[in-house]
Short mmCIF file of C-alpha atoms (C1' of nucleotides) in Angstrom, two decimals:
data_model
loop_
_atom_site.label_atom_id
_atom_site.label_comp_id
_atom_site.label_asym_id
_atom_site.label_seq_id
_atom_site.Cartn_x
_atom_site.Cartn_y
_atom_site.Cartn_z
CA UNK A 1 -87.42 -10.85 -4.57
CA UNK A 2 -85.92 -9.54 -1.06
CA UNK A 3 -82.19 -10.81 -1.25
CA UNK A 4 -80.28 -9.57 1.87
CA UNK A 5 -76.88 -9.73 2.87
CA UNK A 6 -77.12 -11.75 6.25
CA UNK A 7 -72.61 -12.22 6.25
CA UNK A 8 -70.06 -11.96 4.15
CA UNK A 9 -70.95 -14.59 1.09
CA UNK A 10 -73.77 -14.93 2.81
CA UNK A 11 -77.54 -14.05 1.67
CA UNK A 12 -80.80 -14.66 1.94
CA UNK A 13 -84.06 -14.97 -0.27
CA UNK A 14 -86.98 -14.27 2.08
CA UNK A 15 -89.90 -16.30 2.04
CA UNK A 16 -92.63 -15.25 -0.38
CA UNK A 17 -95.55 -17.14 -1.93
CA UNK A 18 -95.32 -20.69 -1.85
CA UNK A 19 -91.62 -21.24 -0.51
CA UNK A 20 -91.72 -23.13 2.85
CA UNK A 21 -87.80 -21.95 3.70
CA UNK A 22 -85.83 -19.04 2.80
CA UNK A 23 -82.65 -19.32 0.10
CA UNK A 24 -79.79 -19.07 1.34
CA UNK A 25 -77.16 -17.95 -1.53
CA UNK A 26 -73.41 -18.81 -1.03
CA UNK A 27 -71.55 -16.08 -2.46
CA UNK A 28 -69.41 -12.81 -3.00
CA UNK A 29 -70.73 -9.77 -4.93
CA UNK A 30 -69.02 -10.81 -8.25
CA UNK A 31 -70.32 -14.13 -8.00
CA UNK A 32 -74.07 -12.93 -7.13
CA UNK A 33 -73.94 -10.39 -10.06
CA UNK A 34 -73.13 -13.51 -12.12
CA UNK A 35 -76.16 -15.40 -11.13
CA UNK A 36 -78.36 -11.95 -11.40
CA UNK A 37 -77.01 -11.32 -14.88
CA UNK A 38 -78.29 -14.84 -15.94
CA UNK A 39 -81.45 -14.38 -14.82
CA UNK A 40 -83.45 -16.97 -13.36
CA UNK A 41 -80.91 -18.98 -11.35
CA UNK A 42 -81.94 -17.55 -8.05
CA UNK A 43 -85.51 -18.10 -8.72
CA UNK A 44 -84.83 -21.29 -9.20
CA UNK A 45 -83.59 -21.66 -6.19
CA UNK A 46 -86.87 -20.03 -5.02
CA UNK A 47 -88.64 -22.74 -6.68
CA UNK A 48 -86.52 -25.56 -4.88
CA UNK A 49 -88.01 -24.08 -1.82
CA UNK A 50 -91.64 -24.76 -2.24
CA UNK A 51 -90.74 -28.55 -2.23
CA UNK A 52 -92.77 -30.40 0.67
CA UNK A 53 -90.54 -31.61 3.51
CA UNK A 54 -87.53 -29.10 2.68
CA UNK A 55 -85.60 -28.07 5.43
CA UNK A 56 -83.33 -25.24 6.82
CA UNK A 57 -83.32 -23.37 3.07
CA UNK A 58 -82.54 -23.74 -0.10
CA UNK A 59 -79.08 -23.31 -1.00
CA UNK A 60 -77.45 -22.05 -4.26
CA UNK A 61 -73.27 -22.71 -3.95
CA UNK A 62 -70.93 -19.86 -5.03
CA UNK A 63 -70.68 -21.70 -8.52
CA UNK A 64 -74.61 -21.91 -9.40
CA UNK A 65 -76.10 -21.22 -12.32
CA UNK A 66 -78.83 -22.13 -14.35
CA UNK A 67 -80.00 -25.79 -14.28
CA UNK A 68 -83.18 -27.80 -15.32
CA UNK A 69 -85.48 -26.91 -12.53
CA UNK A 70 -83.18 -26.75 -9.89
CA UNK A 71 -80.29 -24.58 -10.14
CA UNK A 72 -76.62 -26.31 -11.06
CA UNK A 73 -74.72 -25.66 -7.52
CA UNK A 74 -77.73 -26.22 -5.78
CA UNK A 75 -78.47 -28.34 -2.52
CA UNK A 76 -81.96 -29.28 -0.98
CA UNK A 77 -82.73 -31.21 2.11
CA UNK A 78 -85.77 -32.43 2.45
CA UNK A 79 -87.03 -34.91 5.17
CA UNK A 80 -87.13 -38.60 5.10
CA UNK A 81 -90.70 -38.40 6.74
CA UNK A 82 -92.65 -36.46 4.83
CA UNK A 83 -90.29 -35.40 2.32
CA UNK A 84 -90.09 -35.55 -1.93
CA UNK A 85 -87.76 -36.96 -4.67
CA UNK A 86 -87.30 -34.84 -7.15
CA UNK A 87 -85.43 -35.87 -10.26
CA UNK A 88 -84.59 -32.62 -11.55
CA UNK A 89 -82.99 -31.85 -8.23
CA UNK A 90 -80.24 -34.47 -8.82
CA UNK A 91 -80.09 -33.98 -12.78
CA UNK A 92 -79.31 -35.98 -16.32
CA UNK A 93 -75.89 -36.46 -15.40
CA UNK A 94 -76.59 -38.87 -12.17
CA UNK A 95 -73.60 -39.53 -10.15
CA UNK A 96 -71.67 -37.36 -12.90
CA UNK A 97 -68.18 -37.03 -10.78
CA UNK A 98 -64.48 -36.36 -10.49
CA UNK A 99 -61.73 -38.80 -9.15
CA UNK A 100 -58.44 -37.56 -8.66
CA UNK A 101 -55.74 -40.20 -9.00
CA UNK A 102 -52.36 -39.83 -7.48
CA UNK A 103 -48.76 -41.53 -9.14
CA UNK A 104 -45.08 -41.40 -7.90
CA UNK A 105 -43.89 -39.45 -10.96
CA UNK A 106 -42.55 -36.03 -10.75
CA UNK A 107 -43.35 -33.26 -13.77
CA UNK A 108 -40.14 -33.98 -14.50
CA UNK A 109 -40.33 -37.17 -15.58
CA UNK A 110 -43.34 -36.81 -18.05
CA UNK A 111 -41.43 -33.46 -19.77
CA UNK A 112 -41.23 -34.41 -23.21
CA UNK A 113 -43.45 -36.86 -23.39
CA UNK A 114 -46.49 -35.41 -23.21
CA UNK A 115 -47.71 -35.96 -26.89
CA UNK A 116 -47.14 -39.66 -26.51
CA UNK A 117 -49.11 -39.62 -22.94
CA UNK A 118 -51.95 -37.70 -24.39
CA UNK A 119 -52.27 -39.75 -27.33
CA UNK A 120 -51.74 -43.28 -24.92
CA UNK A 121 -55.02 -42.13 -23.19
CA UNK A 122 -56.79 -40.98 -25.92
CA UNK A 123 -56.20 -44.13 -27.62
CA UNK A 124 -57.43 -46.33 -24.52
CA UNK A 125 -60.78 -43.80 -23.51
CA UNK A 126 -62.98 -43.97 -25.85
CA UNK A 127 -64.78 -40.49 -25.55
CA UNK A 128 -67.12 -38.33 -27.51
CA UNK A 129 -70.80 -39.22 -27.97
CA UNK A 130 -69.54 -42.88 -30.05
CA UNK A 131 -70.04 -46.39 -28.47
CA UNK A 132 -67.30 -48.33 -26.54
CA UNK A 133 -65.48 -48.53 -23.13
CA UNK A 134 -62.16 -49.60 -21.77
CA UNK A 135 -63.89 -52.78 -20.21
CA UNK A 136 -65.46 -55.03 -22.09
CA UNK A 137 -69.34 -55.77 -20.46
CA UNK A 138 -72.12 -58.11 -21.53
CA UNK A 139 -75.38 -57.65 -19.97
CA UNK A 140 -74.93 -59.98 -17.24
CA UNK A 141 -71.98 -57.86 -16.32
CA UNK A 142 -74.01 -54.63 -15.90
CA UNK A 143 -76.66 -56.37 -13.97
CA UNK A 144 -73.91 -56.82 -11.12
CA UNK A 145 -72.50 -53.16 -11.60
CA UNK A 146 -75.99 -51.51 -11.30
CA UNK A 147 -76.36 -53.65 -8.12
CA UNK A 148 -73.33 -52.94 -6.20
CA UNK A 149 -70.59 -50.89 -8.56
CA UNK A 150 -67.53 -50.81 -7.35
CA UNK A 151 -67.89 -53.97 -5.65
CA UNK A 152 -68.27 -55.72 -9.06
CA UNK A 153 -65.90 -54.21 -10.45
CA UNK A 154 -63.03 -55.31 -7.65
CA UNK A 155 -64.71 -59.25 -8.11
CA UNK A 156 -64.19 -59.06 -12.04
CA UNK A 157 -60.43 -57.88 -11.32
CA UNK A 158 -60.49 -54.33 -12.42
CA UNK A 159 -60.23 -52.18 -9.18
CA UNK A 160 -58.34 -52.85 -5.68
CA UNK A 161 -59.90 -53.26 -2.45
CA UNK A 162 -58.11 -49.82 -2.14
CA UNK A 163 -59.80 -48.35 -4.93
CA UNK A 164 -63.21 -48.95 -2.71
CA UNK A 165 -62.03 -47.98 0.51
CA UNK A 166 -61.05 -44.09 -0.98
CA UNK A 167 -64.24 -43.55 -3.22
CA UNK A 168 -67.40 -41.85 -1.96
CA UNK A 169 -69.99 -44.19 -0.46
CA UNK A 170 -66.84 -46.94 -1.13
CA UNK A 171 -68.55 -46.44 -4.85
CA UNK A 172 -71.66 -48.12 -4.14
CA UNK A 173 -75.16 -47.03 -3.36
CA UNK A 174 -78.15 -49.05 -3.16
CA UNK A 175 -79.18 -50.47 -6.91
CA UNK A 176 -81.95 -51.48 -7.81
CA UNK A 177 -81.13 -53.15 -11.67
CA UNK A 178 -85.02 -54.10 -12.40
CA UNK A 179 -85.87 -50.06 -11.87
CA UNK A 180 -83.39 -49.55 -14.58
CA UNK A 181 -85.73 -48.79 -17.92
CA UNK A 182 -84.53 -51.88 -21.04
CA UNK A 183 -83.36 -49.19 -23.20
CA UNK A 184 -81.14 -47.24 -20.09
CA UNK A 185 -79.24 -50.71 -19.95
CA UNK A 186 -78.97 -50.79 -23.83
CA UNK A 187 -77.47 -47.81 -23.52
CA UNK A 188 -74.68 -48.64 -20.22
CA UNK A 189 -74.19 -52.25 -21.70
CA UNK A 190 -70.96 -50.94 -23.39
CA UNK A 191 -69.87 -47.98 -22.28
CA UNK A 192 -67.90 -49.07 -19.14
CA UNK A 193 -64.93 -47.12 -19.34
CA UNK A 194 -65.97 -44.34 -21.34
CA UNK A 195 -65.34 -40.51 -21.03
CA UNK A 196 -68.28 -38.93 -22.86
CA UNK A 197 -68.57 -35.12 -24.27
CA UNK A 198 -69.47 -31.88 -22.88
CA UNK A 199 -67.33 -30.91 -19.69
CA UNK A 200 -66.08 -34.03 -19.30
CA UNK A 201 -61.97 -34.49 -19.54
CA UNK A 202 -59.44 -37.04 -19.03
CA UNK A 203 -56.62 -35.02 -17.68
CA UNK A 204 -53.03 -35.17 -16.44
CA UNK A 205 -51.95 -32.45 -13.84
CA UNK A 206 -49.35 -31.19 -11.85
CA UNK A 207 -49.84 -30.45 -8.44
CA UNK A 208 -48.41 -26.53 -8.35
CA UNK A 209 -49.37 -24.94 -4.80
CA UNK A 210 -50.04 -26.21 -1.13
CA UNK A 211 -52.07 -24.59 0.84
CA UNK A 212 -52.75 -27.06 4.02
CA UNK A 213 -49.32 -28.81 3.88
CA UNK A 214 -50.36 -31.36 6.95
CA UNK A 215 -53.65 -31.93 4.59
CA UNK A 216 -51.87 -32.58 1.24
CA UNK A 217 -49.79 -35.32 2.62
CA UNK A 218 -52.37 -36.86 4.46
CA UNK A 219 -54.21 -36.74 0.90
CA UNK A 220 -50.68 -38.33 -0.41
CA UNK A 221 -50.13 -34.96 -2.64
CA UNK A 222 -46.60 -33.08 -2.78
CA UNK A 223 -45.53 -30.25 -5.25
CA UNK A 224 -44.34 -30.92 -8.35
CA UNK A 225 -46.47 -34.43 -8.33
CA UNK A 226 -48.29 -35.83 -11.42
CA UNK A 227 -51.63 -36.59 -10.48
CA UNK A 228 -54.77 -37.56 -12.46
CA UNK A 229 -58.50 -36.43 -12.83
CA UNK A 230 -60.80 -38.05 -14.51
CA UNK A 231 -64.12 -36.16 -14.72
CA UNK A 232 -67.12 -38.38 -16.45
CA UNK A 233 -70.89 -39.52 -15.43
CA UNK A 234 -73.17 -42.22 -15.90
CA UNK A 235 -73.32 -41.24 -19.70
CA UNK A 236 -76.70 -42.40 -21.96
CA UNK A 237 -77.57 -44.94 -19.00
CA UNK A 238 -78.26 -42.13 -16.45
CA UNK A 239 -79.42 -39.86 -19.09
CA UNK A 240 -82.38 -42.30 -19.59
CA UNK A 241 -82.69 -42.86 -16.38
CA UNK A 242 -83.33 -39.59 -15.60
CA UNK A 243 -85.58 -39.04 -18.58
CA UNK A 244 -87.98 -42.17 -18.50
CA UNK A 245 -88.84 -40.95 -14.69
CA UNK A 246 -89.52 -37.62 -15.03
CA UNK A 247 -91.75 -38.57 -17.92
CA UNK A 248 -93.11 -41.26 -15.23
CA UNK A 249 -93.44 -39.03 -12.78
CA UNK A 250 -95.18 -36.13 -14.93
CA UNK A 251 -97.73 -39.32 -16.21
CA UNK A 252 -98.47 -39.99 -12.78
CA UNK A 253 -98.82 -36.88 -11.24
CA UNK A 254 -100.57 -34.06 -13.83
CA UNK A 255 -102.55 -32.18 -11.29
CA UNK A 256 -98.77 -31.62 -9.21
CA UNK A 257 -97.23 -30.43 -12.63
CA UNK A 258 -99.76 -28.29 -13.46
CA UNK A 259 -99.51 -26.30 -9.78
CA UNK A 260 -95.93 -26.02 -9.90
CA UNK A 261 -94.03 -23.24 -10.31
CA UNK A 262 -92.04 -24.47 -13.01
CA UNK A 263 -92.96 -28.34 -14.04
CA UNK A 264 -89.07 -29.24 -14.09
CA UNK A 265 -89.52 -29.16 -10.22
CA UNK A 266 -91.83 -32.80 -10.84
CA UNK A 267 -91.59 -34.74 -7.68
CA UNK A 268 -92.83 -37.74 -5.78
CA UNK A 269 -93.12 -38.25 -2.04
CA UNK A 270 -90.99 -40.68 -0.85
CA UNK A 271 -92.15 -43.70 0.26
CA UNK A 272 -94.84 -43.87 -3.46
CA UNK A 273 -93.77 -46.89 -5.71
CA UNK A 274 -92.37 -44.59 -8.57
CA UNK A 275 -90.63 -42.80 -5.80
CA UNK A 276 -88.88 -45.54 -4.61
CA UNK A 277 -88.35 -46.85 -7.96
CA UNK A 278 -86.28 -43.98 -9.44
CA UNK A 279 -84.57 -44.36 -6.00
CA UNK A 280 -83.08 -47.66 -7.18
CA UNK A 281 -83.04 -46.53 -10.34
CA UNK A 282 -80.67 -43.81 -9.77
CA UNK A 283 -78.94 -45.02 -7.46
CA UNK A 284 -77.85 -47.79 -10.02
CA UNK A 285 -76.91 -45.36 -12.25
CA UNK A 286 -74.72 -43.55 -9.53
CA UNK A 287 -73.17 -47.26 -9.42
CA UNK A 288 -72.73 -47.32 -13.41
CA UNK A 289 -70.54 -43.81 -13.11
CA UNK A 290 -68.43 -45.33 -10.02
CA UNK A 291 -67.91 -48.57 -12.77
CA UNK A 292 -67.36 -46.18 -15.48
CA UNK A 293 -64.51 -43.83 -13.62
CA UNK A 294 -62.83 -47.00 -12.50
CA UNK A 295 -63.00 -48.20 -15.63
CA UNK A 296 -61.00 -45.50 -17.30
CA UNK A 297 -58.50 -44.98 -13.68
CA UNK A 298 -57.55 -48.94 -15.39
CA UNK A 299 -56.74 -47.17 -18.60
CA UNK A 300 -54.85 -44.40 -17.07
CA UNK A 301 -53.00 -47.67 -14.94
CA UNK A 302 -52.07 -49.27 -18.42
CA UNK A 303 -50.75 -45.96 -20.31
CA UNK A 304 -48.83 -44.88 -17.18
CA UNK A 305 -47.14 -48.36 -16.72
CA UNK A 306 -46.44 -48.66 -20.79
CA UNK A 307 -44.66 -45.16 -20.45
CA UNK A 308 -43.16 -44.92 -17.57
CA UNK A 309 -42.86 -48.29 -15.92
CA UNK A 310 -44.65 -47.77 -12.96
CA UNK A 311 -47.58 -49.37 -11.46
CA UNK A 312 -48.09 -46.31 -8.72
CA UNK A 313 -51.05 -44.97 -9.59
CA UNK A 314 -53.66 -45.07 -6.62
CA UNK A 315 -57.20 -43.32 -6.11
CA UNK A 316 -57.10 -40.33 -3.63
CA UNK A 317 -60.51 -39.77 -3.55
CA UNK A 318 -64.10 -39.95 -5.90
CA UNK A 319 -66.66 -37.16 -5.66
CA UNK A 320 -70.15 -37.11 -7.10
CA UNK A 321 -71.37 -34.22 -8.14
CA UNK A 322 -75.07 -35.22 -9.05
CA UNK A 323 -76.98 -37.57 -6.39
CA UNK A 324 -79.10 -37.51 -3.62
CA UNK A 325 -78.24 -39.57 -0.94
CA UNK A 326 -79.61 -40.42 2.91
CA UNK A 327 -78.02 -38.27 5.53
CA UNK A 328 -78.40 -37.47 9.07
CA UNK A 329 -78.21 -33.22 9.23
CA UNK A 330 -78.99 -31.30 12.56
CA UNK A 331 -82.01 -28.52 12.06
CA UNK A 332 -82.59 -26.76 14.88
CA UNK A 333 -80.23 -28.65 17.36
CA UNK A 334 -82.68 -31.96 16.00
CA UNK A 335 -81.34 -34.49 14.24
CA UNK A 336 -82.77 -35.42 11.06
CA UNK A 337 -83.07 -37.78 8.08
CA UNK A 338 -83.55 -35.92 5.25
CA UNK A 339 -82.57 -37.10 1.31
CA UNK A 340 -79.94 -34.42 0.91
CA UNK A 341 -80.18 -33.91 -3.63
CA UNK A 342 -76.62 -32.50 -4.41
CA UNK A 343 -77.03 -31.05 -8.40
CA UNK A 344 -73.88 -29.54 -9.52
CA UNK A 345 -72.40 -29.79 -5.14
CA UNK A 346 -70.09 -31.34 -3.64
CA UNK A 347 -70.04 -33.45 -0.43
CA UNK A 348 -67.52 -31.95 1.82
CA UNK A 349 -67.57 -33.41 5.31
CA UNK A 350 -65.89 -32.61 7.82
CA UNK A 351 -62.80 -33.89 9.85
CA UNK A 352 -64.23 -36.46 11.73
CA UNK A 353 -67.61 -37.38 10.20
CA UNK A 354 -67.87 -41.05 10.31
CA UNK A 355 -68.77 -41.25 6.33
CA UNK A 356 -65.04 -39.81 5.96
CA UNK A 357 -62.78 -43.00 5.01
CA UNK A 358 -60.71 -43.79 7.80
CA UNK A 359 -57.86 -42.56 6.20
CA UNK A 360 -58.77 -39.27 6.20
CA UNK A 361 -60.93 -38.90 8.92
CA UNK A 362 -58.65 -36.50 10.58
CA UNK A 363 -58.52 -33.91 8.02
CA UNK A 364 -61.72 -34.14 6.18
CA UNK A 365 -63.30 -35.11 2.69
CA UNK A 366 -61.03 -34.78 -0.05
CA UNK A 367 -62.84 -32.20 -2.19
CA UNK A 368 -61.94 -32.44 -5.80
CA UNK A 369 -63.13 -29.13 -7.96
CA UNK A 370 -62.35 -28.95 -11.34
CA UNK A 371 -61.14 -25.58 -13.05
CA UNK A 372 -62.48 -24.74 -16.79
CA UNK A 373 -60.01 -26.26 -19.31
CA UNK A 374 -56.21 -25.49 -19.57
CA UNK A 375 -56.61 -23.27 -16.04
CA UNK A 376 -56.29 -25.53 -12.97
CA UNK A 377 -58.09 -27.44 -10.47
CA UNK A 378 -58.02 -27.86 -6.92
CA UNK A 379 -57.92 -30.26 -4.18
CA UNK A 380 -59.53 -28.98 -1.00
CA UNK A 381 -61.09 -30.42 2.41
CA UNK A 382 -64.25 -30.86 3.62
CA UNK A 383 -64.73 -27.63 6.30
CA UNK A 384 -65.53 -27.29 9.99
CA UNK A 385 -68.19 -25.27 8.91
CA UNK A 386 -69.77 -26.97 6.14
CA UNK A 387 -72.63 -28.88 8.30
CA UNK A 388 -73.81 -25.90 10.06
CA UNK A 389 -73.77 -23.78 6.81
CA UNK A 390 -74.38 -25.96 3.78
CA UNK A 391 -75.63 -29.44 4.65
CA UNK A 392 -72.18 -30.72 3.82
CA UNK A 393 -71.45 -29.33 1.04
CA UNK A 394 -69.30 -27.25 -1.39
CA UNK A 395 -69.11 -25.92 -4.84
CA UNK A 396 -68.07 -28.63 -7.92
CA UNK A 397 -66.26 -26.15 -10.21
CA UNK A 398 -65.82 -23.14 -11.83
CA UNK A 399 -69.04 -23.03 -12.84
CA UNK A 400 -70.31 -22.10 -16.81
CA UNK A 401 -70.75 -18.44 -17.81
CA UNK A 402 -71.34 -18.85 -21.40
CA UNK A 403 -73.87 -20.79 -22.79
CA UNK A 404 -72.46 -23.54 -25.37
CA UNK A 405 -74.04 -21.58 -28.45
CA UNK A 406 -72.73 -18.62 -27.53
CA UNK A 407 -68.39 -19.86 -27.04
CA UNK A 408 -68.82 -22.02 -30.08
CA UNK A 409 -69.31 -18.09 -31.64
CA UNK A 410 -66.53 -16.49 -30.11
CA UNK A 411 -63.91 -19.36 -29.42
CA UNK A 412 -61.97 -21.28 -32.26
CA UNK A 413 -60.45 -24.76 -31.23
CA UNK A 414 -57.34 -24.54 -33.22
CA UNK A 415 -56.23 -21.13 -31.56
CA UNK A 416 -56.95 -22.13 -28.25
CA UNK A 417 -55.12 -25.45 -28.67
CA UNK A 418 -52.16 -23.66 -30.18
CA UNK A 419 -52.58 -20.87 -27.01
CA UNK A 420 -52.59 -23.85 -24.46
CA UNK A 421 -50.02 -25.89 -26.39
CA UNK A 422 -47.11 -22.73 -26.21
CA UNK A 423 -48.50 -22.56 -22.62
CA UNK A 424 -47.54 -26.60 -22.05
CA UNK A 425 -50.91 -27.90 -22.37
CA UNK A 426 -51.55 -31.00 -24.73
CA UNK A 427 -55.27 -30.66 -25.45
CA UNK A 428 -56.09 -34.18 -27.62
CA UNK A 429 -60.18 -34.16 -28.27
CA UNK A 430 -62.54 -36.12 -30.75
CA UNK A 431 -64.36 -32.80 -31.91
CA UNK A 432 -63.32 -29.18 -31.83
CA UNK A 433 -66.49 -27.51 -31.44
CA UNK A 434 -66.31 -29.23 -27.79
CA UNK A 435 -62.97 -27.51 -27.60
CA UNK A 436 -64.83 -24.19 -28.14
CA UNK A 437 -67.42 -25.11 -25.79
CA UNK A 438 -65.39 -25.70 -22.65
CA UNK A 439 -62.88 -22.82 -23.54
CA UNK A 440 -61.86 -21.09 -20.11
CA UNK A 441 -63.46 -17.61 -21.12
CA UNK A 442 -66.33 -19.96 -21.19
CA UNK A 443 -66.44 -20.52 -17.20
CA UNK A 444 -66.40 -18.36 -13.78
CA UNK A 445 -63.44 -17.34 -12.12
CA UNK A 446 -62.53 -21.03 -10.23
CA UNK A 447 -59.84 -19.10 -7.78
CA UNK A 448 -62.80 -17.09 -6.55
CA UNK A 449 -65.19 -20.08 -6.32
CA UNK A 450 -62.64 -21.79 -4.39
CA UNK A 451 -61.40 -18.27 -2.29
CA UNK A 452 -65.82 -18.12 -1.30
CA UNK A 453 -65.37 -21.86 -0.31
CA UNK A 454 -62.52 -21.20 1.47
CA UNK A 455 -63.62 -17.97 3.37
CA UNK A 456 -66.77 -19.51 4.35
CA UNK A 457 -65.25 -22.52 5.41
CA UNK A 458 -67.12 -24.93 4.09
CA UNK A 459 -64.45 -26.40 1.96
CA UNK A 460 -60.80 -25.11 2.47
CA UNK A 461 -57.62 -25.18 0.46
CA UNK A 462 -55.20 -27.70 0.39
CA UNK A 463 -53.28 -27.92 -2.92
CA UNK A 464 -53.82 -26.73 -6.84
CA UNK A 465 -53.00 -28.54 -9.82
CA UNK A 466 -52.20 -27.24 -13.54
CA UNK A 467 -52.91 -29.19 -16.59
CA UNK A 468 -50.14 -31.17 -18.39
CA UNK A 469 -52.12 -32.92 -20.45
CA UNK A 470 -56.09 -32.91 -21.69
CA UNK A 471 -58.37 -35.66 -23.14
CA UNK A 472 -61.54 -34.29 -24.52
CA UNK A 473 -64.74 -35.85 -26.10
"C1'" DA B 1 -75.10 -33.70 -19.92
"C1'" DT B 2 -77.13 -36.77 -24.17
"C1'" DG B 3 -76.97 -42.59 -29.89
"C1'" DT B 4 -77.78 -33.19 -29.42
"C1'" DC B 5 -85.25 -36.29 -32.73
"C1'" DC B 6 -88.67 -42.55 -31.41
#
DNA sequence: ATGTCC
């Protein structure tokens, strides 16, 4: 493998054997070692360039690591005409995301009463791997939010028009419910409104540092303000989803699985039946998350007008993290259609871009990157740069450095609870081996994720945010 | 990530 430094964070996998682009890896030194230490995350995103109809490069984000077939903080373009879906490329978690909600309390006013906000939420979320959601669904119900998401979810009273106009793709993509496999829908039919396990959290924050003051306030974000992120996915439904195709997709094509270089890189070519059916399929599971983190910003709505008598809560913005979606990207001063799979990226378009909601058109994409547990996130801005360098894209997080097995060993939930609690953290979870799991020594450095973002400026500071508050699965 | 095995 012939990786070269082309700029700084900048470097390139030549093309070799069956790769039809370069790779392009997004990173410092510290970061790359990361990725080299782990092995085969760089090949794999060697392997995402042998896909038919990829264009530009491959491209492995300053957070990737090692993911089913394609790496996690990966991004792959690949051409409308003449182009692939690949299901791994997009992942189990479809349309996993973060939404960032933003309330007119100060940290002052939740001081000292954190316990009874933590345990508010965790009694309205359910979370963990259980049944249950926040909103109550029969099956006709989930019909309607695989078809059109948010937009069912406004009609059935349980998000404002507002909610749609500052959400990603105004939180729906195109459904198709009949591509959804029976036992996916089993799965969704009640668990709108429901946080899951894993990295997922449920947590109230404190915006610390601005960094882009003109930015924050167009985002509606000041210091010392009590904000909200919800991080969650499509949970069993797009799990199935994701599953049933690929196991479609392998049954359909054996002579492609058998000449890949790894058979988690199955694909179809766009425009085949199954191809266009996991399409719909996935996008209605992208439509399920959207329902699903509305869902629980309605819970967050009811705790935070119980305590603190205030119905101020409103949605700054809703990134997904795990989609592919139709985009128009210039290779070689060309416009093109290409299906743009984000896996573990972040859309982050620039001031400007007409996909940007009018509201913050000006300034950018809000960018919403969570840090590992009990550290702190950010809120940053789609960059100038990030079309030219990136296809629109950013990191989505710190970025996992352990593998669960391995901080289950060396972490203990109790101490770190206690450690975050002295620190004024309230971590609340259903099981403390989850605790373990997501403990920070767990993850990357998030500062220098976001400080490679930043530099390269593909997505740039504008504010941070500590945790007040945690709900865990 | 995930009714951590249909």
């Amino acid at each position: 493998m012939h990786l070269t430094e082309l700029t700084e964070n900048v470097h390139e996998i030549a093309r070799e054997g069956e790769m039809r682009v370069p790779t392009r890896v997004f990173a410092s030194e510290p970061l790359l070692e990361k990725m080299r230490e782990e092995g085969r995350t760089l090949e794999q995103g060697s392997n995402v360039a042998t896909l038919p109809g990829i264009q530009k490069y491959s491209v492995v984000l300053p957070d990737g690591h090692l993911g089913y077939g394609f790496p996690i903080g990966g991004v792959a373009a690949v051409a409308m005409d003449g182009g692939v879906v690949s299901p791994g490329g997009i992942g189990f978690d479809i349309n996993c995301g973060v939404r960032v909600l933003r309330t007119d309390l100060d940290y002052d006013d939740v001081r000292g009463h954190e316990q009874a906000l933590v345990d508010r939420l965790y009694d309205l979320v359910p979370c963990g791997l259980g049944r249950g959601g926040y909103v109550r669904t029969d099956r006709d119900d989930l019909e309607g939010i695989l078809a059109v998401g948010m937009e069912w979810m406004r009609d059935a009273g349980h998000a404002r028009q507002a909610d749609l106009d500052h959400c990603e793709e105004s939180g729906r993509l195109p459904g198709d419910p009949d591509a959804v496999p029976e036992d996916a829908k089993r799965r969704g039919v009640n668990q709108v409104g429901s946080l899951g396990s894993g990295n997922h959290f449920l947590e109230v924050q404190r915006v610390t540092d601005l960094y882009d003051a003109a930015t924050a306030d167009a985002f509606g974000l000041r210091e010392g303000q009590v904000v909200v992120m919800i991080h969650s996915g499509s949970r069993g439904l797009g799990h199935q989803v994701c599953q049933e195709y690929i196991r479609r997709f392998e049954r359909t094509y054996p002579d492609l699985v058998d000449s890949l270089p790894d058979r988690q890189l199955v694909y179809a070519p766009l425009g085949d039946p199954v191809a266009e059916d996991y399409l719909g399929a996935m996008y209605a599971a992208a439509n399920f998350a959207w329902a699903n983190r509305q869902a629980m910003t309605q819970a967050v709505r009811e705790a935070v007008a119980d305590l603190f008598d205030t119905d101020a809560v409103d949605l700054v913005y809703d990134v997904c993290h795990n989609v592919a979606k139709e985009e128009t990207h210039t290779v070689d001063g060309e416009d093109v259609e290409v299906l743009v799979h984000r896996k573990g990226a972040t859309r982050a378009f620039p001031a400007g871009h007409p996909d940007v909601p009018e509201a913050y058109r000006d300034v950018g994409q809000p960018v919403l990157l969570p840090g590992s547990m009990g550290t702190h996130s950010y809120v940053l801005a789609g960059g100038e740069r990030s079309m030219e360098l990136t296809f629109g894209s950013t990191a989505h997080g710190a970025g996992r450095l352990k593998s669960r097995t391995q901080a289950k060993r060396e972490y203990t939930a109790g101490d770190l609870q206690q450690r975050l609690r002295s620190e004024g953290v309230y971590v609340k979870a259903r099981s403390g081996a989850t605790v373990a799991e997501e403990a920070p020594g767990a993850y990357k450095d998030v500062d220098e994720v976001v400080r490679v973002s930043d530099a390269l400026g593909i997505g740039t500071k504008v504010a941070r945010m500590r945790p007040v508050c945690n709900v865990k699965g």
